[in-house]
Short mmCIF file of C-alpha atoms and ligand atoms in Angstrom, two decimals:
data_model
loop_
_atom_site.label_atom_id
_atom_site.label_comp_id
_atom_site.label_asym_id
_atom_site.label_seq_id
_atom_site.Cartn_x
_atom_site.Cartn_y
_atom_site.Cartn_z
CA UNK A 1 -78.12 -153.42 208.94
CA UNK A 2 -77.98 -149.49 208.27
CA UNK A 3 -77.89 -148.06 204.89
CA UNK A 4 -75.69 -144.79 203.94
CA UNK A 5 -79.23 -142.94 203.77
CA UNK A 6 -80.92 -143.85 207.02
CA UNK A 7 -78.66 -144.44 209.74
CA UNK A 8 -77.98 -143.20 213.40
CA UNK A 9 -74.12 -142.49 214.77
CA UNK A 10 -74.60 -141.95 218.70
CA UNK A 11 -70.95 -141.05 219.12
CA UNK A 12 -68.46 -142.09 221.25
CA UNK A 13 -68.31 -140.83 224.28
CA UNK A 14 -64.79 -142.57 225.89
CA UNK A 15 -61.83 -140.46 225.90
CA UNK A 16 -58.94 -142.78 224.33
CA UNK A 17 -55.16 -142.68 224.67
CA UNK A 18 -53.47 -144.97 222.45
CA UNK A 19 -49.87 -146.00 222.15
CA UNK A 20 -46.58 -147.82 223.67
CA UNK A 21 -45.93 -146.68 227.11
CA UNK A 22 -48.71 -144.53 227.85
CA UNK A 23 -49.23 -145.91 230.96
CA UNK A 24 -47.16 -143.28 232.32
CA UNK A 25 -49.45 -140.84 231.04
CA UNK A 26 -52.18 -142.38 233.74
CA UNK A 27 -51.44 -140.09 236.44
CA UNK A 28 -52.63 -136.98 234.33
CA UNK A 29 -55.55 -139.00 233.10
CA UNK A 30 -56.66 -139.64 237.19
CA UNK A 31 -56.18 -135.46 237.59
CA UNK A 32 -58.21 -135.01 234.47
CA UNK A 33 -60.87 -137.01 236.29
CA UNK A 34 -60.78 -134.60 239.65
CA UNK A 35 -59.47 -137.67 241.02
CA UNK A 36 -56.77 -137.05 244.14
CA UNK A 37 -57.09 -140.50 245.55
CA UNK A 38 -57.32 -143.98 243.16
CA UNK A 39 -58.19 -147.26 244.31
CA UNK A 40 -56.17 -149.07 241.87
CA UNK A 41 -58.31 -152.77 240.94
CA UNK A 42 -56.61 -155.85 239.68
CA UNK A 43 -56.35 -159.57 239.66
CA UNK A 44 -53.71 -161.42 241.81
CA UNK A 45 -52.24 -162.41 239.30
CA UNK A 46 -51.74 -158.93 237.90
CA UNK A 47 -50.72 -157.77 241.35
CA UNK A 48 -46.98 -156.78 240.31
CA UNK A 49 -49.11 -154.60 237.64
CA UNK A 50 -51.04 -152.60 239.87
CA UNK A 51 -48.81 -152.22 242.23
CA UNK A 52 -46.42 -150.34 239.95
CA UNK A 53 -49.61 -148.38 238.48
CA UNK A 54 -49.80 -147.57 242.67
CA UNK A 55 -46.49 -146.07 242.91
CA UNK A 56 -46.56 -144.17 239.43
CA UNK A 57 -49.54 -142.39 240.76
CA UNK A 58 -47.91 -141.45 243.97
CA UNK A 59 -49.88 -139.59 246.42
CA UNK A 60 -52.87 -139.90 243.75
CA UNK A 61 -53.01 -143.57 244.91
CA UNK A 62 -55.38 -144.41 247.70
CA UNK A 63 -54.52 -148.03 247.66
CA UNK A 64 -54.95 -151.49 245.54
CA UNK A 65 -57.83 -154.32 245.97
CA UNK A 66 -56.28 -157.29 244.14
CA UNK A 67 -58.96 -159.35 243.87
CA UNK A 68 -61.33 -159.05 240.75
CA UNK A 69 -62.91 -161.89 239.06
CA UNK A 70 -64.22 -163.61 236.21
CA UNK A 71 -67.62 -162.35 235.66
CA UNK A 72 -67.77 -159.78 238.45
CA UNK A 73 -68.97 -161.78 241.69
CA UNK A 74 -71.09 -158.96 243.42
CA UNK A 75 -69.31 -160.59 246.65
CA UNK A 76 -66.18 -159.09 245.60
CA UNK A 77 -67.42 -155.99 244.57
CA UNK A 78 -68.85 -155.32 247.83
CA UNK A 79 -65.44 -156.14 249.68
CA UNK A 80 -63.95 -153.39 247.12
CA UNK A 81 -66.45 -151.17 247.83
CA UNK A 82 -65.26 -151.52 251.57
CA UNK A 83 -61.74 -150.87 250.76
CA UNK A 84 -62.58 -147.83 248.76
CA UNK A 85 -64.77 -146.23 251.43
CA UNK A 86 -61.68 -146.95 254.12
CA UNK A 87 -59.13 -145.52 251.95
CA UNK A 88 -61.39 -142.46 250.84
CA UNK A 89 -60.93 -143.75 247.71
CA UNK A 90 -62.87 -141.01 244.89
CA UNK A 91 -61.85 -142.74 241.59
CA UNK A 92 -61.16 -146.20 239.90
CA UNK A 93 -58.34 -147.52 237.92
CA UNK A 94 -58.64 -150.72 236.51
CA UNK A 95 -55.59 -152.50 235.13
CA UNK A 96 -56.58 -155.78 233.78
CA UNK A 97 -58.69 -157.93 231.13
CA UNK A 98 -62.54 -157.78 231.23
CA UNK A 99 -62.89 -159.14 234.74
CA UNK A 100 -60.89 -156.48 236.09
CA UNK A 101 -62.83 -153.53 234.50
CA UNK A 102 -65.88 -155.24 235.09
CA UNK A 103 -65.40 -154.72 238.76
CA UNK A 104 -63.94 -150.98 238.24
CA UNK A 105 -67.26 -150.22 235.91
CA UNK A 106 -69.41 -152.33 239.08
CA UNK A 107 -67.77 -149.76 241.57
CA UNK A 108 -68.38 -147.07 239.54
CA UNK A 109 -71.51 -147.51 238.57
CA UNK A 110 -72.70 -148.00 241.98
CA UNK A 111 -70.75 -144.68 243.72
CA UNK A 112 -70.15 -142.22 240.51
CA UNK A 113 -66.90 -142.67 240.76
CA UNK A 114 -64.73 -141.69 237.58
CA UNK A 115 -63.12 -144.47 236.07
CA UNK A 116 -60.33 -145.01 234.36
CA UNK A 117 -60.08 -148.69 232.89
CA UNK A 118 -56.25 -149.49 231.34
CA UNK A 119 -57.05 -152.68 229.04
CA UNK A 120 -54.45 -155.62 229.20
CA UNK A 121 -56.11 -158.17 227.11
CA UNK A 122 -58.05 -157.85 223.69
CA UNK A 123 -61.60 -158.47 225.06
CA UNK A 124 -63.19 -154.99 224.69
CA UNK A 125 -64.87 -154.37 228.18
CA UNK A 126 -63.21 -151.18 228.33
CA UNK A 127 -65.07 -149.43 225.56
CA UNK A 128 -68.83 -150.78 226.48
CA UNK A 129 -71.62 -149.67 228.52
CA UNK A 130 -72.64 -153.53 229.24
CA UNK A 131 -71.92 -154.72 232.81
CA UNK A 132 -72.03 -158.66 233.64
CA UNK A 133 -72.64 -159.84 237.29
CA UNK A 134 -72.62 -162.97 239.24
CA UNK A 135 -74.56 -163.17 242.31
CA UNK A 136 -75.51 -166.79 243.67
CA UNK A 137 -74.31 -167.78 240.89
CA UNK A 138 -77.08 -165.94 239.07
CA UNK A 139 -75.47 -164.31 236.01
CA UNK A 140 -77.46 -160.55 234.62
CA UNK A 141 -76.03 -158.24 232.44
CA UNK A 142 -76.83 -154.60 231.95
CA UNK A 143 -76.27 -151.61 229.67
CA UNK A 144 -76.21 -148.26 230.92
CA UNK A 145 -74.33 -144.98 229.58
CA UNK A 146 -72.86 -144.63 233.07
CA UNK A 147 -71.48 -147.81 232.99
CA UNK A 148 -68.99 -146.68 230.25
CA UNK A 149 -65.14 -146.09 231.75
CA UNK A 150 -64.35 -142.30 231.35
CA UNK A 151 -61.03 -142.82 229.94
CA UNK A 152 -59.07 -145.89 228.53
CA UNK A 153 -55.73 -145.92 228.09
CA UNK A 154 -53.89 -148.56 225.73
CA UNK A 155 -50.59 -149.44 226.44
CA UNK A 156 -48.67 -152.01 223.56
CA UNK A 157 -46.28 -152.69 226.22
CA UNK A 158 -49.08 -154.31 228.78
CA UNK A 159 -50.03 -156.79 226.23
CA UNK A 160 -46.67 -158.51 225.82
CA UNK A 161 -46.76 -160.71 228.90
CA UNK A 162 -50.27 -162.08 227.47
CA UNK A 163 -49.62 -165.71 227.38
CA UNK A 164 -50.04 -167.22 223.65
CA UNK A 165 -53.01 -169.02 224.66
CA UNK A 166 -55.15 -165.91 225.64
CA UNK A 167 -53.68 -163.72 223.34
CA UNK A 168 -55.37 -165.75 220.73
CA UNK A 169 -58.76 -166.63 221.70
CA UNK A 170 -59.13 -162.88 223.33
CA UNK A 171 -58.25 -161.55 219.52
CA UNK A 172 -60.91 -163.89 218.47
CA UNK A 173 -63.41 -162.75 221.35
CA UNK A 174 -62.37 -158.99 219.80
CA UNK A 175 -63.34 -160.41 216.35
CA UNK A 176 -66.70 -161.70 217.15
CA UNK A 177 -67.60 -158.02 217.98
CA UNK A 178 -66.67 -156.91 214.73
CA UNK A 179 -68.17 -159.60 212.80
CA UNK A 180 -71.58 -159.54 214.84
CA UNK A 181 -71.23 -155.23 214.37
CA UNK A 182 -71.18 -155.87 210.11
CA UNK A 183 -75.14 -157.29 210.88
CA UNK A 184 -76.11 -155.09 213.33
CA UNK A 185 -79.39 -153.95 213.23
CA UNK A 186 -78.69 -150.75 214.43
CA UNK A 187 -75.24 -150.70 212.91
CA UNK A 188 -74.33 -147.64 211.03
CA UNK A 189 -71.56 -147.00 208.16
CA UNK A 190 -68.74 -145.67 210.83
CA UNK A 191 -69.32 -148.90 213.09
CA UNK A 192 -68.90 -150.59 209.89
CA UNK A 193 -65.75 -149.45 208.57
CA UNK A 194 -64.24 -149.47 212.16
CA UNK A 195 -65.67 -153.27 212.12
CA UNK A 196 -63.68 -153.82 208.74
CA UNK A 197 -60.57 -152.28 209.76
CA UNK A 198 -60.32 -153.98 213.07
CA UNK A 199 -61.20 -157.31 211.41
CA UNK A 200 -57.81 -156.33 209.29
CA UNK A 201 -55.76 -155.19 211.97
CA UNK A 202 -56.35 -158.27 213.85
CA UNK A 203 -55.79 -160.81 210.64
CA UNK A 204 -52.34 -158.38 210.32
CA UNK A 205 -51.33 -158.82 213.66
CA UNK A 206 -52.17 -162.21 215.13
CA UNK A 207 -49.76 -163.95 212.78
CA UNK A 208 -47.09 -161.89 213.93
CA UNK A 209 -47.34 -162.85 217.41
CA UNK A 210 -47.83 -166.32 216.77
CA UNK A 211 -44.39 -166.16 215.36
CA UNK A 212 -42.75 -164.06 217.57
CA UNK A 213 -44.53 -163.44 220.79
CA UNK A 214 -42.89 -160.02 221.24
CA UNK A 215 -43.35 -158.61 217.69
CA UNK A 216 -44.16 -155.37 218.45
CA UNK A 217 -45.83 -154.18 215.38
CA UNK A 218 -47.87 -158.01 215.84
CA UNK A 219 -48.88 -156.72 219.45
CA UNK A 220 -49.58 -152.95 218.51
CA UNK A 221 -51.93 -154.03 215.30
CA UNK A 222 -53.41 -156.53 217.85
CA UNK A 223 -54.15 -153.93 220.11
CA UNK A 224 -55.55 -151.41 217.63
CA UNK A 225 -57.74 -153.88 216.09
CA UNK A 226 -59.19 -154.55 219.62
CA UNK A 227 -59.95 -151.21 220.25
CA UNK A 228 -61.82 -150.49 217.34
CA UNK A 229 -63.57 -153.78 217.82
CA UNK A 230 -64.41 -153.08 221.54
CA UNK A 231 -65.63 -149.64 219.88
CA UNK A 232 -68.32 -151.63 217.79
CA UNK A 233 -69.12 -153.88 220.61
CA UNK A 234 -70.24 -150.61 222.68
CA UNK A 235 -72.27 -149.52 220.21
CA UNK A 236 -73.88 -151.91 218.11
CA UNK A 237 -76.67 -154.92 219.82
CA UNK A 238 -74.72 -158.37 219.29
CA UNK A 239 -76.60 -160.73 217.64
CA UNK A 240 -76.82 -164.77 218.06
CA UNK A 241 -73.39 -165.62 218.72
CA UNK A 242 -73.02 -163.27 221.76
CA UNK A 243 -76.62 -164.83 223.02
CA UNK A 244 -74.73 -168.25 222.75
CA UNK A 245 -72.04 -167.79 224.49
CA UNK A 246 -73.33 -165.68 227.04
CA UNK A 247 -75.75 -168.91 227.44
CA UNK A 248 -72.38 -171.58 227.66
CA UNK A 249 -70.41 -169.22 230.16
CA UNK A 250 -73.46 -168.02 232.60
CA UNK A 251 -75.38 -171.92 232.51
CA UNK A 252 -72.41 -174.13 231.65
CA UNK A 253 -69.63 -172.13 233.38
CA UNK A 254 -67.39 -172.48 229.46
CA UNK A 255 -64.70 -169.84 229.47
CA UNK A 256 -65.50 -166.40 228.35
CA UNK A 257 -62.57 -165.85 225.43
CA UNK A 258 -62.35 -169.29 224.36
CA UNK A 259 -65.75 -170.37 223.82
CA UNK A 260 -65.67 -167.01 221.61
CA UNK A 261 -62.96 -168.62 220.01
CA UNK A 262 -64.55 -172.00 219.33
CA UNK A 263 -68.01 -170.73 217.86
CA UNK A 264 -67.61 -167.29 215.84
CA UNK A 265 -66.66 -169.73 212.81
CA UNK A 266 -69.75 -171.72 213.27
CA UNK A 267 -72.00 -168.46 214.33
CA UNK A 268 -70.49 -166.72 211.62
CA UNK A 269 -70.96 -169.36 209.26
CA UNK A 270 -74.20 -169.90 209.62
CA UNK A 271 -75.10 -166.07 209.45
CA UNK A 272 -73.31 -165.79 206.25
CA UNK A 273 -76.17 -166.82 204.83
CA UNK A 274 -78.58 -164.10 205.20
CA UNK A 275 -76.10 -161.62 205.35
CA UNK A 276 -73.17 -162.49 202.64
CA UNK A 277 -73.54 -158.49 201.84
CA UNK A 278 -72.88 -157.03 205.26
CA UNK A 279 -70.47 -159.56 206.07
CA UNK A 280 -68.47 -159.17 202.97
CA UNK A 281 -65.83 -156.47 204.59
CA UNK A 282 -65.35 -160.22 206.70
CA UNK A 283 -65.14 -162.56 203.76
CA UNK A 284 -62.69 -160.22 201.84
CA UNK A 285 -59.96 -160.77 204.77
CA UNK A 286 -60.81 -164.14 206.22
CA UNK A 287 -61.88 -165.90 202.90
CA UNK A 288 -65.50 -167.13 201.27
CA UNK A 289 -67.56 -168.90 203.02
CA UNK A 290 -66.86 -166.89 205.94
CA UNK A 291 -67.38 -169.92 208.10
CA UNK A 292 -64.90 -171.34 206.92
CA UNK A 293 -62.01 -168.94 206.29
CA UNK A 294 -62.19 -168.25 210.28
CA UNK A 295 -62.06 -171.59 210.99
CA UNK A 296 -58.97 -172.29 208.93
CA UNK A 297 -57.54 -168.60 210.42
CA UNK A 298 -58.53 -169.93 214.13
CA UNK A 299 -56.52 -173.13 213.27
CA UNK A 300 -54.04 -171.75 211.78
CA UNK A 301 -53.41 -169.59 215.39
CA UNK A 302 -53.86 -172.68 217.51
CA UNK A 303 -56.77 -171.64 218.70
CA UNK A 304 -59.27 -173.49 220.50
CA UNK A 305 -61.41 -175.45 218.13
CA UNK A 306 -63.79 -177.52 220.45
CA UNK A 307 -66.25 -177.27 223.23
CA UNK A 308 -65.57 -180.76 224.03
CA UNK A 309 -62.20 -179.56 225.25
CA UNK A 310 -63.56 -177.49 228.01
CA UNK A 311 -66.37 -179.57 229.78
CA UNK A 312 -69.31 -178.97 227.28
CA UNK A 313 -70.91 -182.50 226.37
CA UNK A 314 -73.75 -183.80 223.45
CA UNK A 315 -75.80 -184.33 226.26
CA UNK A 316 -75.77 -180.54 227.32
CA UNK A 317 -77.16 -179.21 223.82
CA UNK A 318 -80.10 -179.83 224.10
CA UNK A 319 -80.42 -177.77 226.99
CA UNK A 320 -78.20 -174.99 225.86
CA UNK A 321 -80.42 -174.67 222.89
CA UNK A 322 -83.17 -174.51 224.32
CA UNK A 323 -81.85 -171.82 226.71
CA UNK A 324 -80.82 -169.61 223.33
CA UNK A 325 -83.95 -170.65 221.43
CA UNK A 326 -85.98 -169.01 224.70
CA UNK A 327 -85.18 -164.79 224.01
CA UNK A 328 -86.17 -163.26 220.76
CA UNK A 329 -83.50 -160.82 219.61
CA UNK A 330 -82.25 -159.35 216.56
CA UNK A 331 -80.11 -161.50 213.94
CA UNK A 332 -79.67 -161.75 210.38
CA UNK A 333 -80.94 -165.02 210.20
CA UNK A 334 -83.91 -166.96 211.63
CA UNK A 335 -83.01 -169.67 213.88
CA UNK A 336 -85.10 -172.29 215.57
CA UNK A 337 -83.26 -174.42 218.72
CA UNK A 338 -82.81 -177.14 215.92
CA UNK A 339 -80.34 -174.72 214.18
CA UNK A 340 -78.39 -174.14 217.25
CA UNK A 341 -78.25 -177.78 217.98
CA UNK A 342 -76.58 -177.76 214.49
CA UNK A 343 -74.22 -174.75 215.40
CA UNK A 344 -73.28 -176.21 218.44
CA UNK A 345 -72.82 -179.89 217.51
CA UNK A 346 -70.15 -178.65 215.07
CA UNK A 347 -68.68 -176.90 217.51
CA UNK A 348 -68.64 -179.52 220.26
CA UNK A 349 -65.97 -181.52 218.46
CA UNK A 350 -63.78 -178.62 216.56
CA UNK A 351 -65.18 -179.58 212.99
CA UNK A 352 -64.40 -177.22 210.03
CA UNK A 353 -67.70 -175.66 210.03
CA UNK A 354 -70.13 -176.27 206.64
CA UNK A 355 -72.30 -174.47 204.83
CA UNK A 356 -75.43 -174.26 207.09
P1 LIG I 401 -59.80 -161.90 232.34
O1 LIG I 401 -59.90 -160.47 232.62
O2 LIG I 401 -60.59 -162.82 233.19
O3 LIG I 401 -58.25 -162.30 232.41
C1 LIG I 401 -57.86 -163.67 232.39
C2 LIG I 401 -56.54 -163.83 233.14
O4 LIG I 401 -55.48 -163.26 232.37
C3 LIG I 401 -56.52 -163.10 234.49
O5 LIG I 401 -55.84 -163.88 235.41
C4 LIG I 401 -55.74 -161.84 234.17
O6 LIG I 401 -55.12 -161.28 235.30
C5 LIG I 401 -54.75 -162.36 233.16
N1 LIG I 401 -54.22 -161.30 232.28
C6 LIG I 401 -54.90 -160.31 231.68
N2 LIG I 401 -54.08 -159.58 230.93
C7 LIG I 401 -52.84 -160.11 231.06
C8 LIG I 401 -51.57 -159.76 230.52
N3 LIG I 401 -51.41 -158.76 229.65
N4 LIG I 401 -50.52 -160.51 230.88
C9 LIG I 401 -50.67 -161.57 231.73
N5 LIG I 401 -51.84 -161.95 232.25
C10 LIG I 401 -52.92 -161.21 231.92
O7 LIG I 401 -60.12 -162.26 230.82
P2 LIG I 401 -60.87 -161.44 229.67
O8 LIG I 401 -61.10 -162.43 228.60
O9 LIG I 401 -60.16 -160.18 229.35
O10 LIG I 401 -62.24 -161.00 230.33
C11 LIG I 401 -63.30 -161.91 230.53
C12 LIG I 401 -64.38 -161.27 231.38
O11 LIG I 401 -64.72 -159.99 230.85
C13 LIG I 401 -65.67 -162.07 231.41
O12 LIG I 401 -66.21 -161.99 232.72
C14 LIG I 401 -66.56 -161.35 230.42
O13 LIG I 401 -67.93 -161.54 230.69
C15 LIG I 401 -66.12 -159.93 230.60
N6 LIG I 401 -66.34 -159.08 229.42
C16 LIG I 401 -67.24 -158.08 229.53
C17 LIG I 401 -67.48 -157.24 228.45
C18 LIG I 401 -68.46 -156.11 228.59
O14 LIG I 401 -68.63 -155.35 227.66
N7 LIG I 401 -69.11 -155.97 229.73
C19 LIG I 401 -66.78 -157.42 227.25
C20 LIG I 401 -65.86 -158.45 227.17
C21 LIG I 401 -65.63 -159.27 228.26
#
C-alpha cells in the first residue's frame, strides 16, 4: 500500500461518458475516433442490442459479428477479424459484458483499431489494459496500454435487462477490484478513495435492485460503483484473490462473476489480517471482520455462496492450490498452499467465512 507522501498516480487515460441514455451519444463518440465504418461486436444473446447500436450509427456501421465469448477464444477472434477486413471495418464497438469487450480490445489490439467498448454488465473489462485469451484451451492474460478501449460509454438503461442472478455476482466481481485496490502495492490515495466510494455505491445500490429490479437510482449507483471499481482494477496489480480465481476459471472452467462472488468473503477475510488498516474504507461499509460482513452482504443478495454449486469438488483443492501456491506475487499477507486449501475449503461449501 501507498502512503500520502510516496505514491505514483499514472492517470487515466479512458475517455468516459456516463449517464442514462447515452447510448445515443455513440455515434459522435465513433466520429471522435476517425471512425466512418464500425464493426459493431456482441454476444447472440445480445444480438437485438447490437443490432439497434447498428442502425443508430447509420452509415457509420460497417456491420455486426454476434459471436463473442467467454474468455475470448482466439478462434473467434480470428473469424471477427475476417468480417472486419470484408466489411472494411476501421473501428470497434463493443456492446456487451467482459466477453464482449474482450474480443473488441483482442481486435483492437491486434489491427489499431479505435475502440469503443459500451459496458452492459458490472465486471470492469472496459476500463483495463488486461486482455484474457483462450487458445486450445490454453488460458494467458496480458496487460498492455494499447489494450485499453479509447472510450466507454455507460448507459443506466443497458443494465436493466441484467438478469438478478448476474446482476449480483457481477457487482460482487466489481467489488473484489475495489477491495483487492485498498492493498495494492502500487495503490495510491486516488485509487483508494475511488476504491472506497465504489465499495459504497455498490452497498447503496445492490439492495435496491434486489427489491425492485428496475430501481433506477439501484441500477445507476450500481453502475457508478462499477465504474470506479473497473477504474481501480486498471490501475492497481490484484492481489491473491484475482490469482485464485483466475486459477478456478482458466484450470477448472468455474464461472468468471460467480466464483468472484463465492470467494472475495473468504479472500477478503483472510487478508484482513495483515491489512485491517488499508482495508478499513471496506470494513466501515460492509462490517468488522471484513470476512464476514461480505459474506452476510453476499447472502443477504442471494448471491452465490458455494463452489460446490458449480462443479468444484474437495478432491480438486489440492490441485487448485497448488496451482496458486506456484507464482509469487504481491499480497498483504503471506500464504502457503495450506492457507489456500483453508480459503478454498470454506468456500467449497458456502460457510460464513472465520477469522483466518
Ligand atoms: P459475459 O460478458 O460473459 O456476459 C454473460 C452473459 O450475460 C452473456 O450472455 C451476455 O450477453 C449477457 N449479458 C451481458 N449484459 C447483459 C444485460 N445487460 N442484459 C442481459 N444480458 C446481458 O460476463 P461478464 O461477467 O461481464 O464477463 C466475463 C468475462 O470478462 C470473462 O471472460 C472475464 O475473464 C472477462 N473479464 C476481463 C476483464 C479484464 O480486465 N480483461 C475484467 C473483467 C472480466
Amino acid at each position: 500500500m501507498s502512503t500520502i507522501d510516496d505514491f505514483v498516480f499514472k492517470g487515466i487515460p479512458t475517455r468516459v461518458l456516463f449517464g442514462t441514455g447515452t447510448l445515443s451519444r455513440a455515434r459522435d463518440e465513433v466520429e471522435k475516433l476517425g471512425g466512418r465504418a464500425a464493426l459493431v461486436l456482441s454476444t447472440a444473446h445480445q444480438s437485438a442490442e447490437a443490432d439497434r447500436l447498428v442502425s443508430d450509427l447509420g452509415e457509420l456501421a460497417a456491420g455486426r459479428f454476434s459471436e463473442a465469448a467467454m474468455h475470448t477464444p482466439t478462434d473467434v477472434t480470428a473469424k471477427a477479424l475476417e468480417i472486419a477486413k470484408s466489411t472494411g471495418a476501421d473501428c470497434v464497438v463493443s456492446i456487451g459484458g467482459g466477453s464482449t469487450i474482450g474480443l473488441g480490445k483482442a481486435i483492437s489490439i491486434r489491427t489499431g483499431m479505435p475502440h469503443l467498448a459500451i459496458p452492459t454488465t458490472y465486471a470492469g473489462s472496459e476500463m483495463t489494459d488486461i486482455l484474457g485469451e483462450t487458445e486450445n484451451g490454453n488460458k494467458t492474460t496480458r496487460r498492455d496500454p494499447a489494450i485499453r478501449p479509447d472510450t466507454v460509454i455507460y448507459d443506466v438503461s443497458l443494465t436493466l435487462s441484467l438478469p438478478e442472478k448476474l446482476t449480483v455476482s457481477s457487482a460482487l466481481n466489481a467489488a473484489a477490484h475495489a477491495v483487492e485496490a485498498l492493498y495494492a502495492p502500487d495503490g495510491n490515495p486516488v485509487i483508494s478513495q475511488m476504491a472506497a466510494a465504489g465499495l459504497a455505491a455498490l452497498h447503496r445500490g445492490l439492495p435496491r435492485i434486489i427489491a425492485d429490479s428496475a430501481d433506477h437510482e439501484g441500477r445507476r449507483e450500481t453502475l457508478y460503483g462499477a465504474w470506479l471499481c473497473a477504474t481501480v482494477l486498471g490501475q492497481a496489480a490484484m492481489g491473491l484473490h484475482h490469482k485464485l480465481c483466475h486459477v478456478l476459471g482458466g484450470s477448472f472452467n468455474l464461472p468468471h462473476s460467480e466464483t468472484h462472488a463465492i470467494l472475495l468473503p473468504h479472500t477478503a477475510g483472510f487478508n484482513a489480517m495483515a491489512a485491517k488498516t488499508a482495508l478499513k474504507p471496506a470494513s466501515d461499509i460492509f462490517g468488522d471482520p471484513l470476512g464476514g460482513g461480505l459474506w452476510d452482504f453476499a447472502k443477504a443478495a442471494g448471491a452465490p455462496l458455494a463452489l460446490a454449486d458449480f462443479g468444484f469438488s474437495a478432491a480438486d483443492i489440492p490441485r487448485a492450490a497448488e496451482i496458486a501456491g506456484t507464482d509469487r506475487y504481491d499480497n498483504p499477507r503471506a500464504f502457503d498452499t495450506d492457507d489456500i486449501a483453508r480459503i478454498l475449503t470454506a468456500a467449497l461449501h458456502g460457510d460464513r467465512p472465520e477469522t483466518f
